[in-house]
Structures are given as structure tokens and as C-alpha cells.
């Protein structure tokens, strides 16, 4: 049996990556491996319906497989049009409609984070704060306490302002801290972002905010030492967060 016939008998059993590797062996192997019949067989395994049409939607099944057989590498984002130095965050927290925290936090402070206190913070919370996900954290000074438990009624609002245009956008609209994670000493709230109308297909993106509290023997109170905000549903880097903020409905 000629070598060409052997290759034509073997190639249909190969996976796409292996068949592509065969194309780099020599000119003979490349010419045989580029036969679109082999690539049609591979496409038929992944997308059998697309092989039922008389003419493929691309020039060759080889190009179709090469383009779509795996997820494309993440594209590098262009530099965002705003920076944290351009932003101020307005954070207000109420307990039973009594204002207990009200602060204007510069974006540069919020994105820089802070050193975790040496004592009084549980190890699990320390581990989470040192994690790879991009979360904006700042210390609460002086610390404040809020009630905990099923009947606690603590809410938060967050606005963000742009220094360059003097416009303001809403991030969180008086959402309740209705989830208390006692294992990691966090109280969490969220709200859905108001995205600008020029981005009609972006919806359901959540902003999360957490109150970070100390280990304490008082079960009915939470001693808050920090506030954390993130958009980890969709944004996991500084650049992604800035692009997301730029798409808010600025007024």
C-alpha cells in the first residue's frame, strides 16, 4: 500500500490538533492533510447540522474548524477613557432609616485598598481580601457597628461622580444587606447597574458591596472595619471595572 493511501486511511481518525500537526511534517503530509474531506469529518463531529447544507458558510471546512474549534483568546482591552483619579464615590449607609455612615471616597483611595488589621479579622476573610479577584476596598475610620440577625434593617446607596464632566451615575439604590456570611464576616448587598441607553444589550449586571466586620463575641452586633465593592460578575480587572463604569447612565 502506498504511503499516500496509508495516510488517507489514518487521517480521518485524528483529532483536529493532531491533523494540524501532521501538516507541518512535510509537503506530502501537508497536501494530504489539507484535503477538506478530513476537516468536514471533524466539523461533522462538532456541528453535524452545519454539514447538512449543500454549501458551507465558509470557503472551506478547514477554515471553519480552525476558526471555531476553541474559544478565542481574550482580546486585550484598549486603555479605559477614565481613571480612578477622575472619580469620587458617594457611599451612604442607614440602619432603620438612621444614617450611620456617609462618606465621599476618592476613586484613588477605593481602588488602592488597605492593609488588613493585624488582629480581629478572621483568617478566611484575610484570604479572600488577598485573592486574585479585583475588588475595591477601603477602611472605615472610625469603625461603626450595625445590628445583625434576621430582623436587621441596614441599607446602602452608592453614587459615583466624574470630575471631568461633573456628571453623576447611580451604582446602588438603597439596597438591603440581607445576606450575612458569618463564616467570612461579611454582610452583602447588591443592585443592578443603570447602563446608558446607547448600550441596549447590556443588562442584569450587578454591583456588589460588602461590609467587612471583626470577629466579635457580641452576636447581635457587627463591628464594621471596611467596605468592599466589586463587579466580579463581569469585570475582574482594574481596566474592566473602569470600562464598565464608563458605560453607566451618567446624568
PDB file of C-alpha atoms in Angstrom:
ATOM      1  CA  UNK A   1       0.000   0.000   0.000  1.00  0.00           C
ATOM      2  CA  UNK A   2       1.398   3.388  -0.985  1.00  0.00           C
ATOM      3  CA  UNK A   3       2.238   5.875   1.762  1.00  0.00           C
ATOM      4  CA  UNK A   4      -0.412   8.260   0.456  1.00  0.00           C
ATOM      5  CA  UNK A   5      -3.089   5.596   0.847  1.00  0.00           C
ATOM      6  CA  UNK A   6      -1.931   4.836   4.385  1.00  0.00           C
ATOM      7  CA  UNK A   7      -2.128   8.495   5.352  1.00  0.00           C
ATOM      8  CA  UNK A   8      -5.582   8.875   3.807  1.00  0.00           C
ATOM      9  CA  UNK A   9      -6.750   5.855   5.819  1.00  0.00           C
ATOM     10  CA  UNK A  10      -5.308   7.154   9.109  1.00  0.00           C
ATOM     11  CA  UNK A  11      -6.026  10.888   8.937  1.00  0.00           C
ATOM     12  CA  UNK A  12      -9.842  10.589   9.321  1.00  0.00           C
ATOM     13  CA  UNK A  13      -9.319   9.119  12.800  1.00  0.00           C
ATOM     14  CA  UNK A  14      -7.207  12.027  14.046  1.00  0.00           C
ATOM     15  CA  UNK A  15      -8.365  14.952  16.155  1.00  0.00           C
ATOM     16  CA  UNK A  16      -8.083  18.433  14.744  1.00  0.00           C
ATOM     17  CA  UNK A  17      -4.951  19.382  16.707  1.00  0.00           C
ATOM     18  CA  UNK A  18      -3.173  16.197  15.583  1.00  0.00           C
ATOM     19  CA  UNK A  19      -4.238  16.619  11.970  1.00  0.00           C
ATOM     20  CA  UNK A  20      -2.949  20.187  12.006  1.00  0.00           C
ATOM     21  CA  UNK A  21       0.374  18.939  13.405  1.00  0.00           C
ATOM     22  CA  UNK A  22       0.659  16.491  10.529  1.00  0.00           C
ATOM     23  CA  UNK A  23       0.582  19.431   8.121  1.00  0.00           C
ATOM     24  CA  UNK A  24       3.968  20.584   9.441  1.00  0.00           C
ATOM     25  CA  UNK A  25       5.775  17.250   8.854  1.00  0.00           C
ATOM     26  CA  UNK A  26       6.469  17.594   5.144  1.00  0.00           C
ATOM     27  CA  UNK A  27       4.918  18.811   1.903  1.00  0.00           C
ATOM     28  CA  UNK A  28       3.297  15.422   1.152  1.00  0.00           C
ATOM     29  CA  UNK A  29       1.610  15.229   4.549  1.00  0.00           C
ATOM     30  CA  UNK A  30       0.520  18.856   4.300  1.00  0.00           C
ATOM     31  CA  UNK A  31      -1.063  18.375   0.882  1.00  0.00           C
ATOM     32  CA  UNK A  32      -2.983  15.296   2.057  1.00  0.00           C
ATOM     33  CA  UNK A  33      -3.989  16.731   5.447  1.00  0.00           C
ATOM     34  CA  UNK A  34      -5.431  19.822   3.811  1.00  0.00           C
ATOM     35  CA  UNK A  35      -7.991  17.701   1.989  1.00  0.00           C
ATOM     36  CA  UNK A  36     -11.269  19.317   3.020  1.00  0.00           C
ATOM     37  CA  UNK A  37     -12.901  15.910   3.404  1.00  0.00           C
ATOM     38  CA  UNK A  38     -10.939  15.284   6.618  1.00  0.00           C
ATOM     39  CA  UNK A  39     -11.944  18.658   8.026  1.00  0.00           C
ATOM     40  CA  UNK A  40     -15.548  18.091   7.054  1.00  0.00           C
ATOM     41  CA  UNK A  41     -15.441  14.885   9.117  1.00  0.00           C
ATOM     42  CA  UNK A  42     -14.142  16.843  12.108  1.00  0.00           C
ATOM     43  CA  UNK A  43     -16.784  19.543  11.659  1.00  0.00           C
ATOM     44  CA  UNK A  44     -19.449  16.849  11.425  1.00  0.00           C
ATOM     45  CA  UNK A  45     -18.437  15.597  14.886  1.00  0.00           C
ATOM     46  CA  UNK A  46     -18.781  19.044  16.455  1.00  0.00           C
ATOM     47  CA  UNK A  47     -21.522  20.668  14.385  1.00  0.00           C
ATOM     48  CA  UNK A  48     -23.271  17.916  12.402  1.00  0.00           C
ATOM     49  CA  UNK A  49     -26.101  20.187  11.277  1.00  0.00           C
ATOM     50  CA  UNK A  50     -23.764  22.612   9.513  1.00  0.00           C
ATOM     51  CA  UNK A  51     -22.549  19.802   7.258  1.00  0.00           C
ATOM     52  CA  UNK A  52     -26.070  19.121   6.013  1.00  0.00           C
ATOM     53  CA  UNK A  53     -26.211  22.211   3.856  1.00  0.00           C
ATOM     54  CA  UNK A  54     -25.024  21.901   0.223  1.00  0.00           C
ATOM     55  CA  UNK A  55     -22.518  24.725   0.538  1.00  0.00           C
ATOM     56  CA  UNK A  56     -20.692  25.514   3.793  1.00  0.00           C
ATOM     57  CA  UNK A  57     -20.969  29.022   5.242  1.00  0.00           C
ATOM     58  CA  UNK A  58     -17.219  29.433   4.868  1.00  0.00           C
ATOM     59  CA  UNK A  59     -14.890  28.787   1.957  1.00  0.00           C
ATOM     60  CA  UNK A  60     -13.604  25.508   3.382  1.00  0.00           C
ATOM     61  CA  UNK A  61     -14.362  23.223   6.311  1.00  0.00           C
ATOM     62  CA  UNK A  62     -10.711  23.624   7.255  1.00  0.00           C
ATOM     63  CA  UNK A  63     -11.239  27.367   7.791  1.00  0.00           C
ATOM     64  CA  UNK A  64     -14.493  26.705   9.642  1.00  0.00           C
ATOM     65  CA  UNK A  65     -12.843  24.297  12.067  1.00  0.00           C
ATOM     66  CA  UNK A  66      -9.749  26.461  12.536  1.00  0.00           C
ATOM     67  CA  UNK A  67     -11.878  29.485  13.381  1.00  0.00           C
ATOM     68  CA  UNK A  68     -14.381  27.951  15.805  1.00  0.00           C
ATOM     69  CA  UNK A  69     -12.957  24.771  17.296  1.00  0.00           C
ATOM     70  CA  UNK A  70     -11.915  26.501  20.503  1.00  0.00           C
ATOM     71  CA  UNK A  71     -12.679  29.691  22.382  1.00  0.00           C
ATOM     72  CA  UNK A  72     -10.765  32.640  21.064  1.00  0.00           C
ATOM     73  CA  UNK A  73      -8.093  34.142  23.269  1.00  0.00           C
ATOM     74  CA  UNK A  74      -9.240  37.091  25.306  1.00  0.00           C
ATOM     75  CA  UNK A  75      -8.562  40.315  23.485  1.00  0.00           C
ATOM     76  CA  UNK A  76      -6.547  42.986  25.229  1.00  0.00           C
ATOM     77  CA  UNK A  77      -8.692  45.960  26.182  1.00  0.00           C
ATOM     78  CA  UNK A  78      -7.813  49.407  24.969  1.00  0.00           C
ATOM     79  CA  UNK A  79      -6.880  51.818  27.773  1.00  0.00           C
ATOM     80  CA  UNK A  80     -10.081  52.983  29.528  1.00  0.00           C
ATOM     81  CA  UNK A  81     -11.256  56.527  28.889  1.00  0.00           C
ATOM     82  CA  UNK A  82     -11.497  57.346  32.597  1.00  0.00           C
ATOM     83  CA  UNK A  83      -9.297  56.628  35.602  1.00  0.00           C
ATOM     84  CA  UNK A  84      -9.971  56.224  39.296  1.00  0.00           C
ATOM     85  CA  UNK A  85      -8.378  59.632  39.800  1.00  0.00           C
ATOM     86  CA  UNK A  86     -11.328  61.073  37.832  1.00  0.00           C
ATOM     87  CA  UNK A  87     -13.937  59.534  40.161  1.00  0.00           C
ATOM     88  CA  UNK A  88     -15.481  60.114  43.570  1.00  0.00           C
ATOM     89  CA  UNK A  89     -17.736  57.531  45.223  1.00  0.00           C
ATOM     90  CA  UNK A  90     -20.574  58.718  47.500  1.00  0.00           C
ATOM     91  CA  UNK A  91     -21.476  55.991  49.985  1.00  0.00           C
ATOM     92  CA  UNK A  92     -24.356  56.269  52.474  1.00  0.00           C
ATOM     93  CA  UNK A  93     -25.476  53.567  54.897  1.00  0.00           C
ATOM     94  CA  UNK A  94     -28.618  53.538  57.054  1.00  0.00           C
ATOM     95  CA  UNK A  95     -29.757  51.359  59.933  1.00  0.00           C
ATOM     96  CA  UNK A  96     -33.521  51.543  60.475  1.00  0.00           C
ATOM     97  CA  UNK A  97     -33.537  54.761  58.370  1.00  0.00           C
ATOM     98  CA  UNK A  98     -30.935  56.374  60.644  1.00  0.00           C
ATOM     99  CA  UNK A  99     -27.835  57.490  58.740  1.00  0.00           C
ATOM    100  CA  UNK A 100     -24.828  55.756  60.313  1.00  0.00           C
ATOM    101  CA  UNK A 101     -22.181  56.223  57.603  1.00  0.00           C
ATOM    102  CA  UNK A 102     -21.800  58.901  54.939  1.00  0.00           C
ATOM    103  CA  UNK A 103     -18.542  59.396  53.105  1.00  0.00           C
ATOM    104  CA  UNK A 104     -17.104  60.727  49.863  1.00  0.00           C
ATOM    105  CA  UNK A 105     -14.389  58.254  48.892  1.00  0.00           C
ATOM    106  CA  UNK A 106     -11.930  59.288  46.160  1.00  0.00           C
ATOM    107  CA  UNK A 107     -11.544  56.648  43.483  1.00  0.00           C
ATOM    108  CA  UNK A 108      -7.808  56.528  44.068  1.00  0.00           C
ATOM    109  CA  UNK A 109      -8.443  55.521  47.701  1.00  0.00           C
ATOM    110  CA  UNK A 110     -11.130  52.964  46.845  1.00  0.00           C
ATOM    111  CA  UNK A 111      -9.072  51.115  44.250  1.00  0.00           C
ATOM    112  CA  UNK A 112      -5.865  51.149  46.299  1.00  0.00           C
ATOM    113  CA  UNK A 113      -7.246  49.009  49.123  1.00  0.00           C
ATOM    114  CA  UNK A 114      -5.687  48.904  52.591  1.00  0.00           C
ATOM    115  CA  UNK A 115      -3.559  46.764  54.865  1.00  0.00           C
ATOM    116  CA  UNK A 116      -5.603  44.255  56.805  1.00  0.00           C
ATOM    117  CA  UNK A 117      -5.527  44.868  60.571  1.00  0.00           C
ATOM    118  CA  UNK A 118      -3.171  42.516  62.375  1.00  0.00           C
ATOM    119  CA  UNK A 119      -5.778  41.287  64.824  1.00  0.00           C
ATOM    120  CA  UNK A 120      -9.531  40.889  64.981  1.00  0.00           C
ATOM    121  CA  UNK A 121     -10.006  39.764  61.368  1.00  0.00           C
ATOM    122  CA  UNK A 122     -10.821  36.125  60.670  1.00  0.00           C
ATOM    123  CA  UNK A 123      -8.381  34.098  58.561  1.00  0.00           C
ATOM    124  CA  UNK A 124     -10.971  33.297  55.874  1.00  0.00           C
ATOM    125  CA  UNK A 125     -11.685  36.990  55.329  1.00  0.00           C
ATOM    126  CA  UNK A 126      -7.949  37.732  55.146  1.00  0.00           C
ATOM    127  CA  UNK A 127      -7.605  35.031  52.483  1.00  0.00           C
ATOM    128  CA  UNK A 128     -10.480  36.454  50.444  1.00  0.00           C
ATOM    129  CA  UNK A 129      -9.133  40.001  50.633  1.00  0.00           C
ATOM    130  CA  UNK A 130      -5.785  38.765  49.318  1.00  0.00           C
ATOM    131  CA  UNK A 131      -7.426  36.833  46.448  1.00  0.00           C
ATOM    132  CA  UNK A 132      -6.921  37.406  42.735  1.00  0.00           C
ATOM    133  CA  UNK A 133     -10.386  38.870  42.026  1.00  0.00           C
ATOM    134  CA  UNK A 134     -10.373  42.624  41.562  1.00  0.00           C
ATOM    135  CA  UNK A 135     -12.276  44.189  44.446  1.00  0.00           C
ATOM    136  CA  UNK A 136     -12.170  47.771  45.687  1.00  0.00           C
ATOM    137  CA  UNK A 137     -11.737  48.079  49.441  1.00  0.00           C
ATOM    138  CA  UNK A 138     -11.212  50.914  51.886  1.00  0.00           C
ATOM    139  CA  UNK A 139     -11.033  51.196  55.693  1.00  0.00           C
ATOM    140  CA  UNK A 140     -13.852  52.614  57.782  1.00  0.00           C
ATOM    141  CA  UNK A 141     -12.461  55.133  60.265  1.00  0.00           C
ATOM    142  CA  UNK A 142     -13.826  55.357  62.841  1.00  0.00           C
ATOM    143  CA  UNK A 143     -15.433  51.935  62.811  1.00  0.00           C
ATOM    144  CA  UNK A 144     -19.171  51.630  63.359  1.00  0.00           C
ATOM    145  CA  UNK A 145     -21.497  48.857  64.486  1.00  0.00           C
ATOM    146  CA  UNK A 146     -24.714  47.639  62.927  1.00  0.00           C
ATOM    147  CA  UNK A 147     -27.306  45.139  64.140  1.00  0.00           C
ATOM    148  CA  UNK A 148     -27.156  41.588  62.817  1.00  0.00           C
ATOM    149  CA  UNK A 149     -29.668  38.771  62.601  1.00  0.00           C
ATOM    150  CA  UNK A 150     -32.841  38.092  60.646  1.00  0.00           C
ATOM    151  CA  UNK A 151     -34.531  41.341  61.675  1.00  0.00           C
ATOM    152  CA  UNK A 152     -31.653  43.677  60.864  1.00  0.00           C
ATOM    153  CA  UNK A 153     -32.578  46.543  58.561  1.00  0.00           C
ATOM    154  CA  UNK A 154     -29.414  48.061  57.088  1.00  0.00           C
ATOM    155  CA  UNK A 155     -29.322  49.573  53.590  1.00  0.00           C
ATOM    156  CA  UNK A 156     -26.777  51.266  51.352  1.00  0.00           C
ATOM    157  CA  UNK A 157     -26.694  53.691  48.430  1.00  0.00           C
ATOM    158  CA  UNK A 158     -23.688  54.343  46.195  1.00  0.00           C
ATOM    159  CA  UNK A 159     -23.304  57.112  43.623  1.00  0.00           C
ATOM    160  CA  UNK A 160     -20.225  57.883  41.547  1.00  0.00           C
ATOM    161  CA  UNK A 161     -19.221  61.292  40.226  1.00  0.00           C
ATOM    162  CA  UNK A 162     -16.877  62.268  37.389  1.00  0.00           C
ATOM    163  CA  UNK A 163     -14.569  65.190  37.984  1.00  0.00           C
ATOM    164  CA  UNK A 164     -14.013  65.809  34.276  1.00  0.00           C
ATOM    165  CA  UNK A 165     -17.677  66.199  33.265  1.00  0.00           C
ATOM    166  CA  UNK A 166     -19.300  66.899  36.668  1.00  0.00           C
ATOM    167  CA  UNK A 167     -21.813  64.127  35.920  1.00  0.00           C
ATOM    168  CA  UNK A 168     -23.130  61.543  38.395  1.00  0.00           C
ATOM    169  CA  UNK A 169     -24.270  57.941  37.951  1.00  0.00           C
ATOM    170  CA  UNK A 170     -26.042  55.540  40.286  1.00  0.00           C
ATOM    171  CA  UNK A 171     -24.428  52.257  41.272  1.00  0.00           C
ATOM    172  CA  UNK A 172     -26.575  51.034  44.183  1.00  0.00           C
ATOM    173  CA  UNK A 173     -30.000  52.414  45.109  1.00  0.00           C
ATOM    174  CA  UNK A 174     -30.699  51.816  48.804  1.00  0.00           C
ATOM    175  CA  UNK A 175     -30.207  48.051  48.736  1.00  0.00           C
ATOM    176  CA  UNK A 176     -30.531  45.926  51.845  1.00  0.00           C
ATOM    177  CA  UNK A 177     -27.682  43.993  53.434  1.00  0.00           C
ATOM    178  CA  UNK A 178     -29.909  40.924  53.541  1.00  0.00           C
ATOM    179  CA  UNK A 179     -27.159  38.290  53.385  1.00  0.00           C
ATOM    180  CA  UNK A 180     -24.864  37.868  56.387  1.00  0.00           C
ATOM    181  CA  UNK A 181     -21.945  35.479  55.861  1.00  0.00           C
ATOM    182  CA  UNK A 182     -20.865  34.701  59.411  1.00  0.00           C
ATOM    183  CA  UNK A 183     -18.173  32.280  58.234  1.00  0.00           C
ATOM    184  CA  UNK A 184     -16.230  35.046  56.456  1.00  0.00           C
ATOM    185  CA  UNK A 185     -17.544  38.022  58.463  1.00  0.00           C
ATOM    186  CA  UNK A 186     -19.197  39.876  55.606  1.00  0.00           C
ATOM    187  CA  UNK A 187     -22.626  41.420  55.072  1.00  0.00           C
ATOM    188  CA  UNK A 188     -23.534  41.652  51.381  1.00  0.00           C
ATOM    189  CA  UNK A 189     -25.910  43.734  49.269  1.00  0.00           C
ATOM    190  CA  UNK A 190     -26.245  44.219  45.521  1.00  0.00           C
ATOM    191  CA  UNK A 191     -28.093  46.173  42.868  1.00  0.00           C
ATOM    192  CA  UNK A 192     -28.352  46.087  39.085  1.00  0.00           C
ATOM    193  CA  UNK A 193     -26.416  48.786  37.272  1.00  0.00           C
ATOM    194  CA  UNK A 194     -28.119  51.515  35.258  1.00  0.00           C
ATOM    195  CA  UNK A 195     -26.342  51.179  31.907  1.00  0.00           C
ATOM    196  CA  UNK A 196     -26.544  54.018  29.373  1.00  0.00           C
ATOM    197  CA  UNK A 197     -29.266  53.610  26.686  1.00  0.00           C
ATOM    198  CA  UNK A 198     -26.581  53.535  23.962  1.00  0.00           C
ATOM    199  CA  UNK A 199     -25.674  50.034  25.227  1.00  0.00           C
ATOM    200  CA  UNK A 200     -29.114  48.361  24.857  1.00  0.00           C
ATOM    201  CA  UNK A 201     -27.825  44.788  25.076  1.00  0.00           C
ATOM    202  CA  UNK A 202     -26.122  45.192  28.440  1.00  0.00           C
ATOM    203  CA  UNK A 203     -28.415  44.375  31.343  1.00  0.00           C
ATOM    204  CA  UNK A 204     -28.530  42.359  34.527  1.00  0.00           C
ATOM    205  CA  UNK A 205     -25.025  43.418  35.613  1.00  0.00           C
ATOM    206  CA  UNK A 206     -24.752  43.517  39.379  1.00  0.00           C
ATOM    207  CA  UNK A 207     -22.704  45.727  41.654  1.00  0.00           C
ATOM    208  CA  UNK A 208     -21.838  44.028  44.945  1.00  0.00           C
ATOM    209  CA  UNK A 209     -20.969  45.804  48.168  1.00  0.00           C
ATOM    210  CA  UNK A 210     -19.830  44.174  51.384  1.00  0.00           C
ATOM    211  CA  UNK A 211     -19.440  45.343  54.944  1.00  0.00           C
ATOM    212  CA  UNK A 212     -16.381  43.691  56.484  1.00  0.00           C
ATOM    213  CA  UNK A 213     -16.620  43.165  60.215  1.00  0.00           C
ATOM    214  CA  UNK A 214     -14.420  41.936  63.027  1.00  0.00           C
ATOM    215  CA  UNK A 215     -14.641  38.719  64.943  1.00  0.00           C
ATOM    216  CA  UNK A 216     -16.698  39.627  67.989  1.00  0.00           C
ATOM    217  CA  UNK A 217     -18.384  37.810  70.836  1.00  0.00           C
ATOM    218  CA  UNK A 218     -21.440  40.041  70.534  1.00  0.00           C
ATOM    219  CA  UNK A 219     -23.731  38.057  68.241  1.00  0.00           C
ATOM    220  CA  UNK A 220     -26.250  40.894  67.862  1.00  0.00           C
ATOM    221  CA  UNK A 221     -23.750  43.479  66.546  1.00  0.00           C
ATOM    222  CA  UNK A 222     -21.287  43.667  63.665  1.00  0.00           C
ATOM    223  CA  UNK A 223     -18.180  45.814  64.173  1.00  0.00           C
ATOM    224  CA  UNK A 224     -17.523  47.145  60.643  1.00  0.00           C
ATOM    225  CA  UNK A 225     -13.899  47.980  59.796  1.00  0.00           C
ATOM    226  CA  UNK A 226     -14.044  48.102  55.982  1.00  0.00           C
ATOM    227  CA  UNK A 227     -16.247  48.392  52.914  1.00  0.00           C
ATOM    228  CA  UNK A 228     -15.668  46.462  49.703  1.00  0.00           C
ATOM    229  CA  UNK A 229     -17.240  46.851  46.257  1.00  0.00           C
ATOM    230  CA  UNK A 230     -16.857  44.718  43.146  1.00  0.00           C
ATOM    231  CA  UNK A 231     -18.373  43.836  39.769  1.00  0.00           C
ATOM    232  CA  UNK A 232     -16.924  40.323  39.623  1.00  0.00           C
ATOM    233  CA  UNK A 233     -19.915  39.006  37.642  1.00  0.00           C
ATOM    234  CA  UNK A 234     -18.421  40.686  34.558  1.00  0.00           C
ATOM    235  CA  UNK A 235     -15.313  42.729  35.483  1.00  0.00           C
ATOM    236  CA  UNK A 236     -12.224  41.252  37.102  1.00  0.00           C
ATOM    237  CA  UNK A 237      -9.507  43.794  36.461  1.00  0.00           C
ATOM    238  CA  UNK A 238      -8.963  47.500  37.020  1.00  0.00           C
ATOM    239  CA  UNK A 239      -9.351  48.217  33.298  1.00  0.00           C
ATOM    240  CA  UNK A 240     -12.578  46.192  33.021  1.00  0.00           C
ATOM    241  CA  UNK A 241     -14.089  47.979  36.008  1.00  0.00           C
ATOM    242  CA  UNK A 242     -13.264  51.390  34.520  1.00  0.00           C
ATOM    243  CA  UNK A 243     -14.802  50.454  31.158  1.00  0.00           C
ATOM    244  CA  UNK A 244     -17.918  49.248  32.981  1.00  0.00           C
ATOM    245  CA  UNK A 245     -18.191  52.474  34.979  1.00  0.00           C
ATOM    246  CA  UNK A 246     -17.765  54.487  31.782  1.00  0.00           C
ATOM    247  CA  UNK A 247     -20.873  52.740  30.364  1.00  0.00           C
ATOM    248  CA  UNK A 248     -23.111  53.827  33.254  1.00  0.00           C
ATOM    249  CA  UNK A 249     -26.058  56.149  32.649  1.00  0.00           C
ATOM    250  CA  UNK A 250     -24.324  59.399  33.560  1.00  0.00           C
ATOM    251  CA  UNK A 251     -26.597  62.362  34.270  1.00  0.00           C
TER     252      UNK A 251
END
